[in-house]
CSV table of C-alpha atoms in Angstrom, one decimal:
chain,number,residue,atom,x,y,z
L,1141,UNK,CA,-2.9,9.0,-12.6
L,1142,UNK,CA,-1.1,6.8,-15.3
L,1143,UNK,CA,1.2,9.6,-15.4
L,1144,UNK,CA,2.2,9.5,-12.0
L,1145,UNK,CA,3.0,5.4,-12.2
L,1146,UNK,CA,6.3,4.3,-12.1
L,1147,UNK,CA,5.5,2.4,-14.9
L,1148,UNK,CA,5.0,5.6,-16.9
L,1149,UNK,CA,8.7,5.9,-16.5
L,1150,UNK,CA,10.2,2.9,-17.5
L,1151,UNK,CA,12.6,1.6,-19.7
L,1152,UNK,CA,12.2,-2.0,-19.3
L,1153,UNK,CA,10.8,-4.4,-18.0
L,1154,UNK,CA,10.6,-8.5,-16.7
L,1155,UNK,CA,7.3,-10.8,-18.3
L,1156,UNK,CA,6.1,-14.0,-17.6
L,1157,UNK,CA,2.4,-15.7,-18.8
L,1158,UNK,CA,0.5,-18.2,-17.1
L,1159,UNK,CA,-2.8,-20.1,-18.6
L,1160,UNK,CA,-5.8,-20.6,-16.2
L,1161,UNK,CA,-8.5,-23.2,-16.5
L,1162,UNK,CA,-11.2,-20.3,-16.2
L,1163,UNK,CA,-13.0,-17.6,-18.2
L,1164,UNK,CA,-11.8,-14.2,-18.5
L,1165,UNK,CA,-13.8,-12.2,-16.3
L,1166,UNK,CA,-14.0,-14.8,-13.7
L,1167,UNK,CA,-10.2,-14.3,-13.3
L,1168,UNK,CA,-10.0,-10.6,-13.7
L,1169,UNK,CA,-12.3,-10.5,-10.7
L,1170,UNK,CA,-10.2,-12.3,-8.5
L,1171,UNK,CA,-8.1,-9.4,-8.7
L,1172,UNK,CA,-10.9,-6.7,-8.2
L,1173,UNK,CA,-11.3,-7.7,-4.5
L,1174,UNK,CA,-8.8,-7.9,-1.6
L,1175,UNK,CA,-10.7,-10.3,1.7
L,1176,UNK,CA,-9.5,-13.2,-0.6
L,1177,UNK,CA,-5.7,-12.5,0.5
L,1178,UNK,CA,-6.3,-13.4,3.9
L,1179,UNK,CA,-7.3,-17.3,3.2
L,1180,UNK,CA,-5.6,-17.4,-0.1
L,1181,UNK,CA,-2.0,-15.1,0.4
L,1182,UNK,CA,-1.9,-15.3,4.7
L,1183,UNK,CA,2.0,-14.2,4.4
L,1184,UNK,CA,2.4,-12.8,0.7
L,1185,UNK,CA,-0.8,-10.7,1.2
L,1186,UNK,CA,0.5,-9.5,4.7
L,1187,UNK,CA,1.0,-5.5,3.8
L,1188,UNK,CA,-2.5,-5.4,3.0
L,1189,UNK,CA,-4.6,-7.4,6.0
L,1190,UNK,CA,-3.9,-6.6,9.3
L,1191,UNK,CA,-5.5,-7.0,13.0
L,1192,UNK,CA,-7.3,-3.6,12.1
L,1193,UNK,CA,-8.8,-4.2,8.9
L,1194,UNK,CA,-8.8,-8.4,8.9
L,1195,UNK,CA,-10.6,-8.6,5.2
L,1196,UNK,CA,-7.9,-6.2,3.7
L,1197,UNK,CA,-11.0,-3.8,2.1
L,1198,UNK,CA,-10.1,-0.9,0.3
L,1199,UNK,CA,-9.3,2.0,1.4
L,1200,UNK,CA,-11.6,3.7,-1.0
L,1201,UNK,CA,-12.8,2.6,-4.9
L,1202,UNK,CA,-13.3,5.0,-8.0
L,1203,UNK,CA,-15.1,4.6,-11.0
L,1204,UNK,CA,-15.1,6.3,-14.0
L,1205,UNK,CA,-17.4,4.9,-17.5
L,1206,UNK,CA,-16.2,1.4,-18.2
L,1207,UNK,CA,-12.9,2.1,-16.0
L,1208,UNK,CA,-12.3,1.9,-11.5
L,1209,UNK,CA,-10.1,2.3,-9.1
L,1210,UNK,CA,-8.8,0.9,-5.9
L,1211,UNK,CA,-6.5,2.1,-2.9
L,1212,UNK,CA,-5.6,-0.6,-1.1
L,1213,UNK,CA,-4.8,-0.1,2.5
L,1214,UNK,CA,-1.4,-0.9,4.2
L,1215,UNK,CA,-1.1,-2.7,7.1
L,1216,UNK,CA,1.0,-0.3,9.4
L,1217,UNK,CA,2.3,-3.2,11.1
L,1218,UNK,CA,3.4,-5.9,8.6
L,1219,UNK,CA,6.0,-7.8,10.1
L,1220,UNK,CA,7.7,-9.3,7.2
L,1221,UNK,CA,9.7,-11.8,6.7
L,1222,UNK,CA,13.7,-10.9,6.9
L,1223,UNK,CA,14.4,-11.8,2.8
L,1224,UNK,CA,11.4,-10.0,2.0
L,1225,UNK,CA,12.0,-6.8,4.3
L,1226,UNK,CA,15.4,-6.9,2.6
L,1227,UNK,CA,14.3,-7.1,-1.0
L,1228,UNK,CA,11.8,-4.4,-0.6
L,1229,UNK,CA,14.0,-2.3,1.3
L,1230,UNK,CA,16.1,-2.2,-0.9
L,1231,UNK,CA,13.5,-1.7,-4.2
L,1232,UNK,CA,12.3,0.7,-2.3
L,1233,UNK,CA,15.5,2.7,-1.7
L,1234,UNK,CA,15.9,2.5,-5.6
L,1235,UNK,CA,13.2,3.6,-6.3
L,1236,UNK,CA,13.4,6.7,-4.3
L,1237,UNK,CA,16.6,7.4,-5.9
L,1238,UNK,CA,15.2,6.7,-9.3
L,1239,UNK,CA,12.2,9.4,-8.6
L,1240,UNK,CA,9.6,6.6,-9.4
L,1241,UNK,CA,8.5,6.9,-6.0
L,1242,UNK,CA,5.3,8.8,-6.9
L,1243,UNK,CA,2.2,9.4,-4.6
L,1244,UNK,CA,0.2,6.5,-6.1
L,1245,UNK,CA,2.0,3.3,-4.8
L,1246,UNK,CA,-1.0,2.1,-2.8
L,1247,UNK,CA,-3.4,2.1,-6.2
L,1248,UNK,CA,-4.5,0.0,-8.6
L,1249,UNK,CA,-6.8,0.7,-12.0
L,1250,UNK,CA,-8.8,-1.3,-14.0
L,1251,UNK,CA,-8.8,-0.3,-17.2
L,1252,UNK,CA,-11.7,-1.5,-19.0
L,1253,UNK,CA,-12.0,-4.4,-20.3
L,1254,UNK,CA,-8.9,-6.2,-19.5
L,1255,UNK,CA,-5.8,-4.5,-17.9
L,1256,UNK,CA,-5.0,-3.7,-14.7
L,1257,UNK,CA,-1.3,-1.4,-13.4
L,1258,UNK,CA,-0.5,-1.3,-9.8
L,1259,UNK,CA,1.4,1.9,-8.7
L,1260,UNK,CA,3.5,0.2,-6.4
L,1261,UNK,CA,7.4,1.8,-6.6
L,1262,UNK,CA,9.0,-2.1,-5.3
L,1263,UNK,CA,6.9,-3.8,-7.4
L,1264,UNK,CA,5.3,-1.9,-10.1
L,1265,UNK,CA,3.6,-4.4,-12.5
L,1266,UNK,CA,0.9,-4.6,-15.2
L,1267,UNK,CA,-1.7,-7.6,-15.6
L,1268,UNK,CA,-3.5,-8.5,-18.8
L,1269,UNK,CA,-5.7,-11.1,-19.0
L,1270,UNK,CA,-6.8,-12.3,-22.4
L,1271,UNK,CA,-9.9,-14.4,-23.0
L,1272,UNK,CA,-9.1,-17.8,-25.1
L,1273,UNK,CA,-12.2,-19.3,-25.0
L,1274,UNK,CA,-15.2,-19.7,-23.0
L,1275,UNK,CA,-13.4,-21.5,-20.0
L,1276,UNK,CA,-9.8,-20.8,-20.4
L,1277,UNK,CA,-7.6,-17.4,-20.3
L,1278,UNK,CA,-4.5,-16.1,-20.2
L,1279,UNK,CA,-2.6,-13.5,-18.1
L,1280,UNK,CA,0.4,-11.7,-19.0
L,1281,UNK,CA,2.3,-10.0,-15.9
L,1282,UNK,CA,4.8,-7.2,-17.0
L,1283,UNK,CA,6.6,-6.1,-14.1
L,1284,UNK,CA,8.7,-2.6,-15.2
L,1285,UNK,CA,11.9,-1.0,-14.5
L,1286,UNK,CA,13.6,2.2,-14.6
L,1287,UNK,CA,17.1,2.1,-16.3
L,1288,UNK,CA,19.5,-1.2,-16.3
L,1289,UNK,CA,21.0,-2.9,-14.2
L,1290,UNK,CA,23.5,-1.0,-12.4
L,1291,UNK,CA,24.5,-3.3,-9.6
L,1292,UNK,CA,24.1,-7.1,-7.8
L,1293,UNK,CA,21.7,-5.2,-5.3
L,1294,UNK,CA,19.5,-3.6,-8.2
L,1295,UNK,CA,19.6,-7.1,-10.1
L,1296,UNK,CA,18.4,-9.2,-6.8
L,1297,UNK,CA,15.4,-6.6,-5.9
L,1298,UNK,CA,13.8,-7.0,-9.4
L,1299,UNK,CA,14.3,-10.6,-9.1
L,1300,UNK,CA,12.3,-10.8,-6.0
L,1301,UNK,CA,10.2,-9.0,-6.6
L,1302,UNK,CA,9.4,-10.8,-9.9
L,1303,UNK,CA,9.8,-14.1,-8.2
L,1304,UNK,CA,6.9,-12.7,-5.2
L,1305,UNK,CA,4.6,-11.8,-7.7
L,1306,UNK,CA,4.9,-15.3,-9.8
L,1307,UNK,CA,4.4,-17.2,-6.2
L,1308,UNK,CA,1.1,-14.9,-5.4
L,1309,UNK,CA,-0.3,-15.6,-8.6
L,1310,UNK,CA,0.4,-18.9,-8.6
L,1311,UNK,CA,-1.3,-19.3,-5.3
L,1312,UNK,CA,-4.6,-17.6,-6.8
L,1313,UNK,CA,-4.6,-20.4,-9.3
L,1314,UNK,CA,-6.0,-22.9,-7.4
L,1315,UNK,CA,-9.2,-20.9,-6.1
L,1316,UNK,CA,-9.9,-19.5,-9.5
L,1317,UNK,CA,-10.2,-22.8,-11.3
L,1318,UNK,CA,-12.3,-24.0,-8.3
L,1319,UNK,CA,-14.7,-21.0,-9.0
L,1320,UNK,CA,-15.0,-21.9,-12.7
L,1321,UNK,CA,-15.4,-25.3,-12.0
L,1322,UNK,CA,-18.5,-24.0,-9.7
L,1323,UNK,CA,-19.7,-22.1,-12.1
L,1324,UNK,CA,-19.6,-25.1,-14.8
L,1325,UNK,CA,-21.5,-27.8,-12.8
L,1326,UNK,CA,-24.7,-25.5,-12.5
L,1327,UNK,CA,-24.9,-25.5,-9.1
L,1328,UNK,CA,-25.4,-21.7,-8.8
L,1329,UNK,CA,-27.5,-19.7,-10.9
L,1330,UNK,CA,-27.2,-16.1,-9.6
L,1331,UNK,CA,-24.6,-14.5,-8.0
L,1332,UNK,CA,-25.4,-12.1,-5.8
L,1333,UNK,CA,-22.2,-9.2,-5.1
L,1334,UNK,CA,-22.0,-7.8,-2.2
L,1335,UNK,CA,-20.6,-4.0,-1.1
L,1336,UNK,CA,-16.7,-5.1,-1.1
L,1337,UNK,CA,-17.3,-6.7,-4.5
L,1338,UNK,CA,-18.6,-2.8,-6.2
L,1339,UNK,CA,-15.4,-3.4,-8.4
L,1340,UNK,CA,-17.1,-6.9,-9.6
L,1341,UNK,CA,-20.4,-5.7,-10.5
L,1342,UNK,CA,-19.1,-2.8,-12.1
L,1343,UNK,CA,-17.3,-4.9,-14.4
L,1344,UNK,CA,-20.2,-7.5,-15.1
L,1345,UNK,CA,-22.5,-3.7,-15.8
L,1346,UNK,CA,-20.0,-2.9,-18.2
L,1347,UNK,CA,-19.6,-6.3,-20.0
L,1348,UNK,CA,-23.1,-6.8,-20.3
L,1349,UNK,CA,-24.1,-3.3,-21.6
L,1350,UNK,CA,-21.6,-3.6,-23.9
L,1351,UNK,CA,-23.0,-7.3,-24.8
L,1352,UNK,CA,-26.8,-6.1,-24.8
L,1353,UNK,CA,-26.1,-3.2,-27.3
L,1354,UNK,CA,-24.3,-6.0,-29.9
L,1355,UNK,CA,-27.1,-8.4,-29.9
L,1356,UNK,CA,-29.5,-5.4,-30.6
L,1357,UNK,CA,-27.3,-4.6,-33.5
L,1358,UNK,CA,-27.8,-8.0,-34.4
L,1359,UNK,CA,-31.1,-7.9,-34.5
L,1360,UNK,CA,-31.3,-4.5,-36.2
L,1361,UNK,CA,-29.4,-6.0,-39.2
L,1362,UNK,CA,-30.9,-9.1,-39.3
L,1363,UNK,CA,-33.2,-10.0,-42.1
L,1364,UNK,CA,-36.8,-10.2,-42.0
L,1365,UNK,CA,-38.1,-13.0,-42.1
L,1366,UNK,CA,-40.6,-13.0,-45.3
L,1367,UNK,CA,-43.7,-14.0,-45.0
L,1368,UNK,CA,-46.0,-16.7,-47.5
L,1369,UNK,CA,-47.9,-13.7,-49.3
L,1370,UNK,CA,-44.8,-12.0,-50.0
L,1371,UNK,CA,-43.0,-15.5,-50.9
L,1372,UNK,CA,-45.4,-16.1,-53.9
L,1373,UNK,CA,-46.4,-12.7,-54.8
């Protein structure tokens, strides 16, 4: 599949990083479910909600060991905005002309533990987030291109596109924080994921069996403890 990416044909590409108030995997699942961009993203998150499928849920979800996938669905009916049906009309005539307009632009992977890729032709990106401590992360959004820039029109489509993704993130900020600031007071002490949060729990499953299997290597290496015979024998 990561053949088939525009990304996997790039030459360059546009970065920016943000920090977040929250742990690692708390803002990696943000991104591993979609009924958020209804509250959080009503116009930015408009191609993927719609009057038949409100919540935006997948279309379907993969998973594969540590690794899943998503396909998000596409509202048929999107009714943007006249600058934004501009910008992407015009990526997206680009990008048909470039040949990165593969059959994948509707998914996303989550590549265990960290990294997600979008396949998306107008606004193919990558996100990493990086843990810096127990309450804080970091995300790093690359955003790649095929070839430089030729023209004004090629220049303002990757700039819009940059700038949309910065304002979407941006607008997840808020609700993240709020979650680890949940999390932090106590208040909760199970979570309990539902069907359209699979991706979630996979995740958690995967952390976990990886963080299981290095405290019993701990504990396999650990010494034993010696007992008073032994001490004064």
């Amino acid at each position: 599949m990561l053949d088939g990416f525009p990304a996997a044909q790039a030459t360059t590409f546009s970065e920016y990083v943000y920090e977040i108030d929250a742990n690692w995997k708390l803002t990696y699942d943000n991104f591993q479910e979609n009924y958020h961009l209804r509250f959080i993203h009503p116009r930015s998150g408009a191609p993927a909600v719609g009057e038949d499928n409100p919540f935006g849920y997948p279309v379907k979800m993969g998973f594969h060991g540590p690794h899943r996938t998503q396909t998000i669905w596409t509202n048929p009916d999107p009714a943007p905005k006249p600058v934004q049906a501009q910008s992407f009309g015009r990526a997206a005539r680009f990008a048909m002309a470039d040949g990165t307009a593969g059959p994948h632009s509707r998914d996303y992977l989550a590549l265990f533990p960290n990294f997600f890729i979008l396949g998306s032709p107008a606004q193919p990106f990558s996100h990493t987030v990086w843990p810096i401590d127990a309450r804080r992360s970091r995300g790093v959004i690359r955003l790649y291109w095929k070839g430089e820039d030729d023209c004004a029109s090629r220049r303002y489509a990757r700039e819009y596109a940059m700038a949309s993704a910065r304002d979407i993130h941006a607008e997840d900020r808020d609700v993240i924080e709020a979650g680890q600031r949940g999390l932090n007071s106590g208040a909760l002490k199970h979570i309990h994921f539902q069907a359209q949060e699979a991706l979630c729990r996979h995740l958690f499953n995967a952390v976990d069996e990886r963080v299981q299997a290095y405290r019993a290597d701990l504990a396999s290496t650990a010494p034993r403890p010696v007992s008073r015979a032994e001490a004064m024998a």
